[in-house]
C-alpha cells in the first residue's frame, strides 16, 4: 500500500512538473477561468431596459407632450432623439441608434379633444427579436395604462361616476434574484462550464499526449499498476478543478455579490461528483481517440458544446425541442447546473438536490468503469 | 509569381486534407451541428412558460384572467395550488417558472371600483424567463383591463390612445432570422481560425515547413497556395449553413446578395489573418488550439452573436467595437433582416476594411519575415 502511494505520488509530481514547465498551460487552467468569469459576468445579460427610443411628434401640442412623458418616465424606454420626418426612422434603425420609434400624427390633440381615439404609431426594430418582443409588450401595456388614465380623467370632468369599473394591477415579484442581476443567474452555471472545459479537455489531452510521445510504453513497463497510473494522472486535475471551483465561488461572492444561500457541503459534494464524472469522460475520450487532434476535437464536441448549450447555463432547457432535451440528459453538465443554481440562489440542500446527486454518482461510475475497461483493453494489446 | 507552383501547392493541401478522413468528416459535421445547436437551442423563442395559479378568489374575473394568460401562448398553466405557501417547493424545484396569485376579493374590489392587485411571481434564476414573463404579464393584464372596460360598455365617447405597434424587418420576431446570418459569419471565422492555424502548425511540427522553404517557392506564392484551399473550404461551409438556414429554417432574405458577398469577402481577410497569426505564435497544435479558444470566447460573448450588445453594461459596449465579428454581424444581419444596402452599411463595411488591412497585413508581414529568416 505504501509502495503504491509512493508511486502515485511520483506520477502526481511528474504531472505538476509538466504543468510548471508549460506556463501557457498553467495560464489556460488558472487564468482563463478567471477571464471567462469576468467576461461572462460583466458582459452577458438578457435584461432589456433603457431601449433607445426615437420620438417624432408631428402634433407638437401639450397633449402629445404629455403622452410622450409616459415614455420619458418609463425606465424601459430611453428617449434618445427627436425626429422631424419619417425618414429619420429609417436612418435611426439602419444605424442602430434607436430600436423603437414613436410617431404621433398631427391632429393628435384635436382627436383627443373631440373625445375620440387618437392614433399613434409605435415601430419596433425586429432585428433583435428578444428585445423587440419585450419592447412590444411594454409599449402595449404603457398605451393601455395611459388610455385608462385618460378615460378616468374624462369621466371625472364629465362628472360621471366610473366607480363600477376598477382596475387590475399586476405586482411583479422576482424570486431568488429580486434585482434580476444577470451575474446571479450566470455565475453558478458558469462554474459548471469552466469545470467541464478544464477537466474533460485537459485529462483527455494529457493521457493522449503520453501515448503520442511514446512515454506511455515506458510507464507501462515500470512496476506501476494501471490503477495507480490513472489515479496519479487524475489527481492533479482534480486538485486544479477544485482550485477553479474555489476561485469562481470566491470571486463570485466577493466581486459580484452572488448569494450562497444553500448548503455549502451539498455544493461541494455535487462539484466533486461532477469533477469525477468529467474526468471519467476525459478518460473515455483518451481511450478512444487515436491522436491528439482527435482528442482535442472530441473534447470540444462532448465537453464544451453540451456544457455551454445543453446545460441550461444560459439557455432555458424546457424551451428546446424534445429530442435535444433527451440528449441533454446524456451529459453531466445539466445536473450540475441545477445543483449549483439550486444551492446558490434557491437555498437548496441535500434534501432538494439528491436526484441530481444520484444521477451524477451513476454517471461517474459508468464513465470510470467503461473508460478503465477500454483503457485496459487498449494497453494490453 | 508562378501560377504553376501555386497550383501545385493548392493541390498538395487538398491531398493532405483528403488523407485525414476524420478531419473531413468533422469539417462537414461542424456546420450541421452548429445549425442544430444555434437554431434550436440559442435561437429559441421563449414561450409556453410553465405556470402555477393560486386562485383564492374563485370568481368570474379570476377565471377570465386565467384564460387570458393561457390563451396568450406565453404561459401554460400546469398547476393549480391551494395557497401561496405551496408555490415555494414548485418554484424551488423548477417545476414552474411563473406563478399567478389572485387574492381573495379581487372581483369585489373591481366591482367596487377599487384597484385590485394580483401577484405575478417569476423565477429570477433564469434571466430570459424573468424578462419575457414579466413583460408579457404586464401586457396581458393591461389588455384584460381594456377588454373588461369595453365589455362593461363604459367608455363610449372618452378620448383614448390607439397605438398601432408594428414590428419592422422581422415581423414574426423569430430569433432564427437573425441567428442564421450571424452563424454564417461566425462559422467562417471559426473554421478559418481553427483549421488554418492547425494546418500550418502541423507542418511546422512535422518539419515539412523547412523543406518547403528550401524549395524555390516564394513567400507570396506560398501564402496564396496555402490560403486558397482554406478559403474555399470555409466558403463551402458557409454555403452549407446558408442553405440550411434558407431551406430548412426558412429564413427570409430581404437584401442584396452583393452586400452579403462584399461583407463576407472583407471579413475573410480578417479571419485568414487571425489564423495565420495564431499559427505564427504557436509552436504546437495544442498551443494553437488554446490560442484559438482565447480569441474565440471573447468574440462569441462580446460580438452580439449570442448575447445582445444592447443589454450589456454601458462600459462594455464600446469594447464590442474592437471585435471584428461585431461589424461582420452588422453587415450580414443588416442585409438579411433589414435589407440594408451599401449606403446604410458604410460604417461597418469600412470597419471591416480597416480590420482586414491591419490584421491581414500584419500576418503577411510577419509570415514573410519568418520565411525569409
XYZ file of C-alpha atoms in Angstrom:
754
model
C 0.000 0.000 0.000
C 2.773 2.336 0.991
C 4.634 1.496 -2.185
C 1.535 2.242 -4.190
C 1.178 5.638 -2.546
C 4.777 6.476 -3.350
C 4.239 5.524 -6.981
C 1.068 7.585 -7.227
C 2.900 10.472 -5.588
C 5.640 10.226 -8.189
C 3.141 10.482 -11.033
C 1.407 13.429 -9.401
C 4.761 15.179 -9.016
C 5.572 14.439 -12.646
C 2.277 15.902 -13.805
C 2.749 19.069 -11.817
C 6.257 19.391 -13.192
C 4.825 19.168 -16.725
C 2.435 21.938 -15.832
C 5.181 24.067 -14.326
C 7.267 23.715 -17.460
C 4.474 24.886 -19.693
C 3.440 28.308 -18.441
C 0.833 28.642 -21.171
C -0.851 25.524 -19.899
C -0.927 26.967 -16.406
C -2.396 30.108 -17.906
C -5.056 28.025 -19.617
C -6.211 26.283 -16.463
C -5.999 29.081 -13.915
C -6.091 32.479 -15.628
C -8.518 31.613 -18.420
C -11.309 30.640 -15.998
C -10.909 33.981 -14.247
C -11.005 35.909 -17.526
C -14.024 33.942 -18.654
C -15.768 34.613 -15.389
C -15.178 38.355 -15.628
C -16.181 38.462 -19.273
C -19.352 36.474 -18.864
C -20.420 38.060 -15.648
C -19.897 41.615 -16.832
C -20.972 41.342 -20.419
C -23.786 38.870 -20.688
C -27.262 39.843 -19.873
C -30.658 39.234 -21.315
C -32.172 42.158 -19.468
C -33.897 44.559 -21.725
C -34.344 48.083 -20.430
C -33.377 51.595 -21.473
C -34.330 50.780 -25.039
C -33.150 53.687 -27.211
C -36.299 55.337 -28.467
C -36.841 57.868 -31.223
C -39.758 60.224 -30.951
C -41.393 62.052 -33.834
C -44.070 64.463 -32.748
C -45.971 65.904 -35.707
C -48.597 67.321 -33.396
C -46.420 69.292 -31.010
C -49.206 70.031 -28.615
C -49.476 69.859 -24.831
C -51.488 66.660 -25.238
C -48.837 64.949 -27.320
C -46.108 66.101 -24.989
C -47.990 64.692 -22.063
C -48.335 61.396 -23.851
C -44.615 61.321 -24.598
C -43.850 61.981 -20.979
C -45.119 58.483 -20.259
C -42.201 57.186 -22.287
C -39.731 59.568 -20.713
C -40.832 58.450 -17.278
C -40.672 54.752 -18.023
C -37.372 53.107 -17.097
C -37.897 50.815 -20.021
C -37.683 53.405 -22.782
C -34.887 55.927 -23.168
C -35.889 58.762 -25.430
C -32.621 59.423 -27.222
C -33.680 61.567 -30.151
C -36.464 63.674 -31.555
C -37.012 63.346 -35.252
C -38.755 65.620 -37.687
C -39.617 63.326 -40.574
C -40.373 59.680 -41.191
C -37.029 59.279 -42.933
C -35.398 59.729 -39.541
C -36.794 56.352 -38.522
C -35.021 54.598 -41.366
C -31.772 56.336 -40.570
C -32.021 55.544 -36.884
C -32.961 51.899 -37.423
C -30.311 51.384 -40.081
C -27.656 52.926 -37.915
C -28.894 51.076 -34.830
C -29.175 54.312 -32.882
C -32.787 53.591 -31.933
C -34.779 50.402 -31.560
C -38.223 51.847 -31.063
C -39.831 54.795 -32.800
C -42.977 56.553 -31.651
C -44.791 58.645 -34.217
C -47.566 60.995 -33.200
C -49.501 62.184 -36.253
C -50.697 65.751 -36.476
C -54.234 66.153 -35.214
C -53.499 64.028 -32.158
C -54.688 66.651 -29.712
C -57.667 67.579 -31.894
C -58.848 63.963 -31.949
C -58.440 63.658 -28.204
C -60.299 66.918 -27.648
C -63.191 65.580 -29.678
C -63.306 62.576 -27.346
C -62.209 60.035 -29.906
C -59.395 57.540 -30.134
C -56.221 59.172 -31.423
C -53.846 57.029 -33.356
C -50.203 56.665 -32.558
C -47.675 54.513 -34.396
C -45.106 52.546 -32.489
C -42.435 50.997 -34.672
C -40.217 48.311 -33.229
C -36.987 47.145 -34.838
C -37.378 43.370 -35.065
C -33.791 42.564 -35.889
C -33.066 41.842 -32.219
C -36.073 39.580 -31.666
C -35.989 39.097 -27.910
C -35.581 42.762 -27.173
C -38.233 43.569 -29.766
C -40.733 41.221 -28.157
C -40.262 42.772 -24.767
C -40.385 46.314 -26.190
C -43.614 45.442 -27.935
C -45.152 44.082 -24.739
C -44.153 47.114 -22.701
C -45.397 49.646 -25.214
C -48.768 47.910 -25.447
C -49.004 47.964 -21.658
C -47.936 51.600 -21.485
C -50.501 52.689 -24.046
C -53.289 50.850 -22.368
C -52.456 52.296 -18.988
C -52.405 55.752 -20.492
C -55.719 55.151 -22.217
C -57.237 54.155 -18.906
C -55.864 57.242 -17.273
C -57.441 59.401 -19.991
C -60.760 57.661 -19.555
C -60.753 58.323 -15.835
C -59.939 61.992 -16.291
C -62.638 62.298 -18.893
C -65.165 60.686 -16.578
C -64.152 62.978 -13.740
C -64.507 66.004 -15.987
C -67.894 64.877 -17.136
C -68.941 64.241 -13.590
C -69.576 60.635 -14.449
C -69.221 58.000 -11.834
C -66.918 55.306 -13.055
C -66.784 53.556 -9.742
C -68.316 50.487 -11.246
C -65.058 49.977 -13.049
C -61.953 49.033 -11.113
C -58.524 48.332 -12.459
C -56.437 45.237 -12.142
C -52.827 45.942 -11.406
C -50.044 43.416 -11.738
C -47.478 43.386 -8.986
C -44.485 41.525 -10.329
C -42.154 39.887 -7.889
C -38.960 38.192 -8.961
C -37.996 35.383 -6.692
C -34.447 34.184 -5.990
C -32.932 37.136 -7.791
C -35.102 40.140 -6.994
C -32.878 42.685 -8.694
C -32.715 40.378 -11.699
C -28.999 40.599 -11.894
C -27.663 38.508 -14.708
C -24.488 37.737 -12.816
C -26.503 35.934 -10.148
C -28.051 33.860 -12.850
C -24.885 33.186 -14.835
C -22.079 32.665 -12.336
C -23.417 29.442 -10.762
C -23.853 27.995 -14.240
C -20.575 29.388 -15.487
C -18.724 27.431 -12.842
C -20.003 24.245 -14.451
C -18.985 25.276 -17.958
C -15.485 26.200 -16.851
C -15.106 22.971 -14.853
C -16.209 20.934 -17.849
C -13.676 22.605 -20.114
C -10.775 22.280 -17.698
C -11.373 18.713 -16.571
C -12.525 16.915 -19.700
C -10.227 18.574 -22.151
C -7.087 18.554 -20.056
C -7.377 14.932 -18.892
C -8.101 13.762 -22.400
C -5.127 15.667 -23.712
C -2.563 14.677 -21.041
C -3.222 10.985 -21.466
C -3.181 11.050 -25.247
C -0.038 13.133 -25.278
C 1.743 10.450 -23.287
C 0.791 7.991 -25.996
C 1.765 10.344 -28.807
C 5.187 10.904 -27.328
C 5.707 7.204 -26.714
C 6.224 7.643 -22.966
C 3.110 5.561 -22.369
C 5.100 2.378 -23.068
C 7.803 3.442 -20.646
C 5.212 3.959 -17.925
C 3.695 0.569 -18.653
C 6.947 -1.342 -18.237
C 7.503 0.340 -14.883
C 6.287 -1.565 -11.790
C 3.353 0.794 -11.676
C -0.106 -0.721 -11.814
C -2.655 0.724 -14.196
C -4.948 1.956 -11.471
C -2.049 3.763 -9.818
C -1.179 5.442 -13.077
C -4.734 6.578 -13.578
C -5.120 7.869 -10.043
C -1.820 9.681 -10.331
C -2.841 11.201 -13.643
C -6.257 12.308 -12.470
C -5.339 13.601 -9.026
C -3.605 16.804 -10.187
C -6.560 17.689 -12.390
C -8.967 17.017 -9.565
C -6.970 19.427 -7.438
C -6.897 22.059 -10.165
C -10.612 21.638 -10.751
C -11.239 22.268 -7.067
C -8.968 25.268 -7.181
C -11.114 26.602 -10.040
C -14.307 25.953 -8.067
C -12.904 27.820 -5.085
C -11.683 30.647 -7.318
C -15.007 31.095 -9.067
C -17.024 30.813 -5.873
C -14.712 33.273 -4.145
C -14.760 35.800 -6.970
C -18.484 35.400 -7.421
C -19.109 36.012 -3.731
C -16.744 38.956 -3.302
C -16.735 40.709 -6.639
C -20.254 40.067 -7.826
C -22.060 39.519 -4.530
C -23.631 36.315 -5.740
C -25.503 34.966 -2.739
C -24.698 31.489 -1.437
C -27.979 30.691 0.209
C -27.901 26.924 0.436
C -25.845 24.177 1.942
C -22.169 24.670 1.115
C -21.455 20.971 1.624
C -24.138 19.974 -0.836
C -22.387 22.136 -3.411
C -19.002 20.631 -2.565
C -20.298 17.083 -2.883
C -22.010 17.973 -6.147
C -18.854 19.592 -7.521
C -16.746 16.581 -6.509
C -19.132 14.181 -8.231
C -19.237 16.360 -11.316
C -15.463 16.506 -11.445
C -15.303 12.703 -11.250
C -17.924 12.352 -13.969
C -15.994 14.774 -16.192
C -12.689 13.052 -15.508
C -14.344 9.794 -16.487
C -15.429 11.428 -19.708
C -11.904 12.697 -20.334
C -10.552 9.192 -19.735
C -13.083 7.783 -22.146
C -12.028 10.219 -24.851
C -8.379 9.426 -24.296
C -9.142 5.719 -24.566
C -10.966 6.135 -27.876
C -9.081 8.952 -29.580
C -6.285 7.807 -31.883
C -4.429 11.129 -31.847
C -4.074 14.400 -30.034
C -6.009 16.199 -32.756
C -8.970 13.906 -32.472
C -8.872 14.056 -28.682
C -8.996 17.834 -28.836
C -11.922 17.952 -31.214
C -13.809 15.237 -29.361
C -13.314 17.039 -26.071
C -14.637 20.177 -27.721
C -17.671 18.346 -29.067
C -18.637 16.374 -25.981
C -17.432 18.685 -23.226
C -17.654 22.257 -24.321
C -20.698 22.317 -26.588
C -23.075 20.359 -24.320
C -21.847 22.199 -21.236
C -22.362 25.535 -22.934
C -25.570 24.940 -24.838
C -27.364 21.953 -23.326
C -26.793 22.547 -19.638
C -29.303 25.286 -19.038
C -26.403 27.605 -18.179
C -27.737 30.438 -20.324
C -30.449 28.926 -22.480
C -33.639 27.582 -20.929
C -33.807 23.830 -21.383
C -37.560 23.482 -21.257
C -37.806 25.633 -24.361
C -35.738 23.462 -26.672
C -37.093 20.628 -28.851
C -37.703 17.336 -27.095
C -35.012 15.363 -28.901
C -32.396 17.849 -27.755
C -33.771 17.662 -24.217
C -33.174 13.919 -24.287
C -29.638 14.475 -25.497
C -29.055 16.945 -22.690
C -29.763 14.209 -20.117
C -26.800 12.280 -21.501
C -24.314 14.872 -20.279
C -23.487 15.603 -16.646
C -23.425 19.392 -17.033
C -27.187 19.710 -16.908
C -27.383 18.047 -13.467
C -24.566 20.160 -12.101
C -26.072 23.428 -13.329
C -29.289 22.714 -11.491
C -27.360 21.709 -8.341
C -25.224 24.833 -8.496
C -28.087 27.205 -9.173
C -30.247 25.484 -6.590
C -27.636 25.844 -3.872
C -26.512 29.356 -4.756
C -29.832 31.008 -5.483
C -32.620 28.863 -4.141
C -31.022 27.885 -0.851
C -31.191 24.194 -1.642
C -29.560 21.464 0.430
C -29.226 17.705 0.134
C -32.996 17.312 0.517
C -33.681 19.167 -2.730
C -30.811 18.105 -4.921
C -30.496 14.394 -4.153
C -31.952 13.266 -7.507
C -29.243 15.200 -9.358
C -26.565 13.908 -6.992
C -27.624 10.324 -7.646
C -27.568 10.920 -11.392
C -24.033 12.244 -11.111
C -22.901 9.277 -8.993
C -24.329 6.877 -11.566
C -22.775 8.864 -14.379
C -19.349 8.992 -12.781
C -19.384 5.243 -12.026
C -20.445 4.280 -15.540
C -17.864 6.568 -17.143
C -14.993 5.393 -14.939
C -15.857 1.716 -15.450
C -16.228 1.962 -19.237
C -13.110 4.006 -19.655
C -10.949 1.783 -17.476
C -12.168 -1.288 -19.360
C -11.428 0.354 -22.708
C -8.155 1.652 -21.403
C -7.154 -1.786 -20.178
C -8.054 -3.391 -23.476
C -6.039 -0.818 -25.307
C -2.892 -1.147 -23.289
C -2.988 -4.943 -23.131
C -2.978 -5.044 -26.906
C 4.936 34.610 -59.243
C 4.483 31.256 -60.839
C 0.893 30.068 -61.227
C 2.122 26.514 -61.609
C 3.798 26.470 -58.192
C 0.709 27.942 -56.597
C -1.444 25.341 -58.290
C 0.820 22.557 -57.048
C 0.707 23.861 -53.515
C -3.091 24.055 -53.579
C -3.230 20.530 -54.928
C -0.906 19.378 -52.124
C -3.108 20.974 -49.468
C -6.228 19.280 -50.808
C -4.441 15.937 -50.972
C -3.416 16.341 -47.342
C -6.953 17.215 -46.363
C -8.309 14.166 -48.165
C -5.859 11.878 -46.375
C -7.337 12.803 -42.993
C -10.800 11.252 -43.177
C -11.715 12.302 -39.657
C -10.942 15.941 -40.346
C -13.120 15.980 -43.463
C -15.975 14.388 -41.600
C -15.629 16.869 -38.749
C -15.475 19.776 -41.161
C -18.800 18.753 -42.628
C -20.283 17.815 -39.280
C -19.360 21.130 -37.659
C -21.697 23.414 -39.644
C -24.550 20.926 -39.361
C -24.067 20.565 -35.627
C -23.885 24.310 -35.202
C -27.013 24.819 -37.260
C -28.898 22.421 -34.992
C -27.473 23.840 -31.774
C -27.850 27.504 -32.612
C -31.074 27.047 -34.488
C -32.868 25.043 -31.853
C -31.171 25.983 -28.586
C -29.874 29.537 -28.798
C -32.451 30.998 -31.169
C -35.276 29.593 -29.154
C -38.443 31.561 -28.800
C -39.308 31.782 -25.111
C -42.932 30.750 -24.789
C -45.128 28.215 -23.031
C -43.662 29.048 -19.634
C -44.984 26.541 -17.129
C -47.186 28.488 -14.765
C -48.917 27.790 -11.473
C -52.112 29.573 -10.489
C -53.240 30.307 -6.954
C -56.860 31.319 -7.301
C -58.131 32.473 -3.932
C -60.964 34.431 -5.451
C -62.822 31.698 -7.354
C -64.768 34.234 -9.358
C -65.652 35.012 -12.939
C -62.856 37.579 -13.022
C -60.214 35.163 -11.842
C -61.294 32.536 -14.332
C -61.238 35.052 -17.147
C -57.817 36.276 -16.139
C -56.553 32.727 -16.094
C -57.798 32.075 -19.588
C -56.286 35.371 -20.772
C -52.918 34.112 -19.568
C -53.229 30.637 -21.011
C -54.548 31.765 -24.388
C -51.618 34.158 -24.872
C -49.322 31.264 -25.775
C -46.611 32.531 -23.466
C -47.907 30.876 -20.328
C -49.019 27.276 -19.995
C -50.928 26.703 -16.801
C -49.720 23.389 -15.466
C -50.685 23.540 -11.794
C -53.418 24.865 -9.572
C -52.399 25.134 -5.963
C -54.434 25.981 -2.914
C -52.212 28.518 -1.186
C -49.213 30.710 -1.775
C -47.100 28.575 0.549
C -47.397 25.669 -1.876
C -45.649 27.721 -4.542
C -42.287 27.644 -2.833
C -41.486 23.963 -3.481
C -42.756 24.186 -7.060
C -40.508 27.124 -7.894
C -37.654 25.669 -5.864
C -37.660 22.516 -7.918
C -38.178 24.469 -11.109
C -41.450 22.669 -11.913
C -42.998 26.016 -12.681
C -41.296 29.210 -13.784
C -44.109 31.678 -13.210
C -46.882 31.864 -10.639
C -50.020 33.975 -10.666
C -51.646 34.784 -7.349
C -55.196 36.105 -7.447
C -56.068 37.228 -3.908
C -59.438 36.762 -2.302
C -61.870 39.579 -3.019
C -60.365 40.604 -6.348
C -63.689 40.661 -8.121
C -65.377 42.528 -5.261
C -62.724 45.197 -5.344
C -63.051 45.611 -9.066
C -66.818 45.995 -8.901
C -66.410 48.484 -6.096
C -64.203 50.436 -8.456
C -61.024 49.994 -6.489
C -57.685 48.914 -7.818
C -57.043 45.262 -7.191
C -53.527 43.898 -7.292
C -52.647 40.446 -8.436
C -49.283 38.878 -7.785
C -47.067 37.660 -10.580
C -44.054 35.714 -9.393
C -41.297 35.000 -11.878
C -38.306 32.740 -11.368
C -35.383 35.161 -11.364
C -32.801 32.403 -11.510
C -33.398 32.350 -15.238
C -32.899 35.777 -16.825
C -34.714 35.102 -20.057
C -37.718 33.669 -18.287
C -37.996 36.582 -15.898
C -37.630 39.230 -18.606
C -40.109 37.690 -21.020
C -42.501 36.528 -18.309
C -42.864 39.885 -16.628
C -43.119 41.787 -19.910
C -45.959 39.647 -21.174
C -47.718 39.543 -17.834
C -47.921 43.355 -17.838
C -49.264 43.330 -21.356
C -51.891 40.690 -20.622
C -53.160 42.472 -17.527
C -53.345 45.792 -19.377
C -55.270 44.164 -22.182
C -57.522 42.454 -19.687
C -58.438 45.823 -18.193
C -59.245 47.315 -21.574
C -61.366 44.369 -22.618
C -63.230 44.397 -19.356
C -63.952 48.073 -19.685
C -65.161 47.636 -23.233
C -67.326 44.706 -22.172
C -68.908 46.846 -19.479
C -69.767 49.339 -22.170
C -68.500 52.219 -20.103
C -66.336 54.086 -22.487
C -68.378 55.344 -25.371
C -67.068 58.779 -26.062
C -63.967 59.076 -23.912
C -60.683 60.105 -25.520
C -58.148 57.332 -25.787
C -54.937 56.408 -27.488
C -54.998 53.751 -30.129
C -51.422 52.567 -30.508
C -50.542 50.632 -33.605
C -47.480 48.673 -32.672
C -45.738 47.446 -35.751
C -42.610 45.354 -35.869
C -40.340 46.304 -38.706
C -37.960 43.993 -40.584
C -38.734 40.782 -38.723
C -42.482 40.748 -38.202
C -42.669 37.172 -36.898
C -39.978 38.068 -34.361
C -38.406 34.685 -34.836
C -34.872 34.742 -33.376
C -33.637 32.290 -36.007
C -33.931 35.045 -38.621
C -31.052 36.918 -37.028
C -29.203 33.831 -35.861
C -28.586 32.324 -39.311
C -26.890 35.380 -40.875
C -24.761 35.614 -37.736
C -23.879 31.958 -37.911
C -22.641 32.327 -41.490
C -20.080 34.890 -40.379
C -19.221 33.010 -37.180
C -18.621 29.743 -38.977
C -16.233 31.388 -41.391
C -14.257 32.786 -38.514
C -14.200 29.542 -36.523
C -13.296 27.391 -39.457
C -10.579 29.641 -40.855
C -9.015 30.185 -37.455
C -9.112 26.574 -36.281
C -8.353 24.641 -39.439
C -5.862 27.007 -40.929
C -3.816 27.525 -37.798
C -3.764 23.785 -37.171
C -2.681 23.046 -40.730
C 0.255 25.436 -40.640
C 1.378 24.389 -37.163
C 1.147 20.739 -38.135
C 3.566 21.414 -40.962
C 5.925 23.047 -38.525
C 5.631 20.158 -36.058
C 6.459 17.572 -38.665
C 9.311 19.660 -40.018
C 7.961 19.931 -43.550
C 7.821 23.700 -43.288
C 11.614 23.924 -43.524
C 11.578 21.639 -46.544
C 9.094 23.953 -48.154
C 11.336 26.953 -47.642
C 14.374 25.417 -49.299
C 12.337 24.947 -52.479
C 12.339 27.839 -54.960
C 8.848 28.835 -53.811
C 8.439 32.488 -52.925
C 6.683 33.837 -49.845
C 3.746 35.279 -51.787
C 3.249 32.055 -53.715
C 3.378 30.054 -50.529
C 0.779 32.276 -48.902
C -1.616 32.219 -51.848
C -1.270 28.472 -52.197
C -1.785 27.943 -48.503
C -4.700 30.326 -48.049
C -6.771 29.443 -51.112
C -7.765 25.886 -50.097
C -8.924 27.025 -46.672
C -10.822 29.971 -48.058
C -12.554 27.532 -50.420
C -13.355 25.171 -47.557
C -14.788 27.940 -45.439
C -16.906 29.059 -48.391
C -18.293 25.532 -48.706
C -19.179 25.512 -45.023
C -20.845 28.898 -45.276
C -22.892 27.709 -48.247
C -23.987 24.723 -46.181
C -25.137 26.991 -43.356
C -26.822 29.415 -45.730
C -28.639 26.563 -47.483
C -29.717 25.054 -44.160
C -30.925 28.434 -42.974
C -32.820 29.345 -46.105
C -34.371 25.956 -46.874
C -34.697 24.197 -43.522
C -35.310 27.089 -41.152
C -36.939 29.163 -43.930
C -35.114 32.353 -43.007
C -36.238 35.212 -45.251
C -33.618 37.051 -47.261
C -34.557 40.669 -47.854
C -31.353 42.249 -49.011
C -28.882 42.283 -51.819
C -26.628 39.312 -52.365
C -23.810 41.697 -53.345
C -23.862 43.344 -49.938
C -23.563 39.932 -48.268
C -20.762 38.805 -50.571
C -18.858 42.064 -50.150
C -19.155 41.858 -46.361
C -18.027 38.239 -46.252
C -15.168 38.876 -48.646
C -13.874 41.719 -46.482
C -14.320 39.722 -43.302
C -12.465 36.763 -44.798
C -9.210 38.712 -44.817
C -9.527 39.359 -41.110
C -10.173 35.670 -40.442
C -7.304 34.488 -42.642
C -5.034 36.974 -40.923
C -6.053 35.735 -37.476
C -5.472 32.116 -38.494
C -2.006 32.978 -39.805
C -1.097 34.983 -36.725
C -2.117 32.129 -34.433
C -0.044 29.683 -36.404
C 2.916 32.030 -36.109
C 2.800 32.389 -32.335
C 2.102 28.718 -31.578
C 4.762 26.065 -31.526
C 2.450 23.077 -31.066
C -1.055 22.255 -32.185
C -2.156 22.214 -28.587
C -0.966 25.766 -28.124
C -2.673 26.792 -31.338
C -5.876 25.349 -30.017
C -5.544 27.216 -26.737
C -4.869 30.429 -28.636
C -7.982 29.894 -30.747
C -10.071 29.412 -27.605
C -8.523 32.513 -26.133
C -9.784 34.602 -29.065
C -12.992 32.664 -29.665
C -14.653 33.074 -26.294
C -14.488 36.892 -26.040
C -15.530 37.080 -29.691
C -18.589 34.930 -29.124
C -19.563 36.765 -25.958
C -18.908 40.350 -26.985
C -19.828 40.415 -30.672
C -23.558 40.257 -30.102
C -23.687 36.894 -31.858
C -25.478 35.203 -28.953
C -25.942 37.866 -26.321
C -27.398 41.216 -27.384
C -24.945 44.123 -27.197
C -27.799 46.370 -26.205
C -28.168 44.503 -22.908
C -24.504 44.874 -21.987
C -23.435 47.487 -19.455
C -22.541 50.875 -20.920
C -18.831 50.466 -20.079
C -18.597 47.213 -22.013
C -20.452 48.376 -25.109
C -17.574 50.396 -26.662
C -15.342 47.321 -26.287
C -17.532 45.398 -28.687
C -16.372 47.714 -31.476
C -12.905 46.210 -31.188
C -14.199 42.809 -32.228
C -14.236 42.237 -35.998
C -17.180 39.837 -35.834
C -19.365 42.637 -34.432
C -19.072 44.511 -37.722
C -19.481 41.440 -39.876
C -22.687 40.676 -37.986
C -23.967 44.187 -38.627
C -23.425 43.801 -42.347
C -24.951 40.335 -42.605
C -27.887 40.960 -40.316
C -28.484 44.321 -41.920
C -28.598 42.749 -45.361
C -30.592 39.659 -44.377
C -33.110 41.131 -41.979
C -33.344 44.808 -42.802
C -32.459 44.690 -46.478
C -29.929 47.475 -45.934
C -27.747 48.498 -48.834
C -24.153 49.660 -49.143
C -25.040 53.179 -48.133
C -26.599 52.235 -44.796
C -23.824 49.765 -44.057
C -20.940 52.052 -44.978
C -19.598 52.279 -41.436
C -19.404 48.544 -40.712
C -18.014 47.904 -44.198
C -15.263 50.458 -43.628
C -14.559 48.929 -40.223
C -14.156 45.525 -41.902
C -11.792 47.044 -44.443
C -9.795 48.528 -41.583
C -9.583 45.240 -39.660
C -8.707 43.368 -42.839
C -5.880 45.723 -43.741
C -4.402 45.771 -40.235
C -4.748 42.091 -39.283
C -4.132 40.524 -42.680
C -1.328 42.962 -43.364
C 0.354 42.194 -40.057
C 0.031 38.476 -40.672
C 1.523 38.744 -44.165
C 4.432 40.842 -42.989
C 5.138 38.520 -40.074
C 4.917 35.402 -42.227
C 7.223 36.806 -44.882
C 9.741 37.743 -42.268
C 9.542 34.258 -40.796
C 10.000 32.654 -44.198
C 12.945 34.793 -45.200
C 14.750 34.127 -41.912
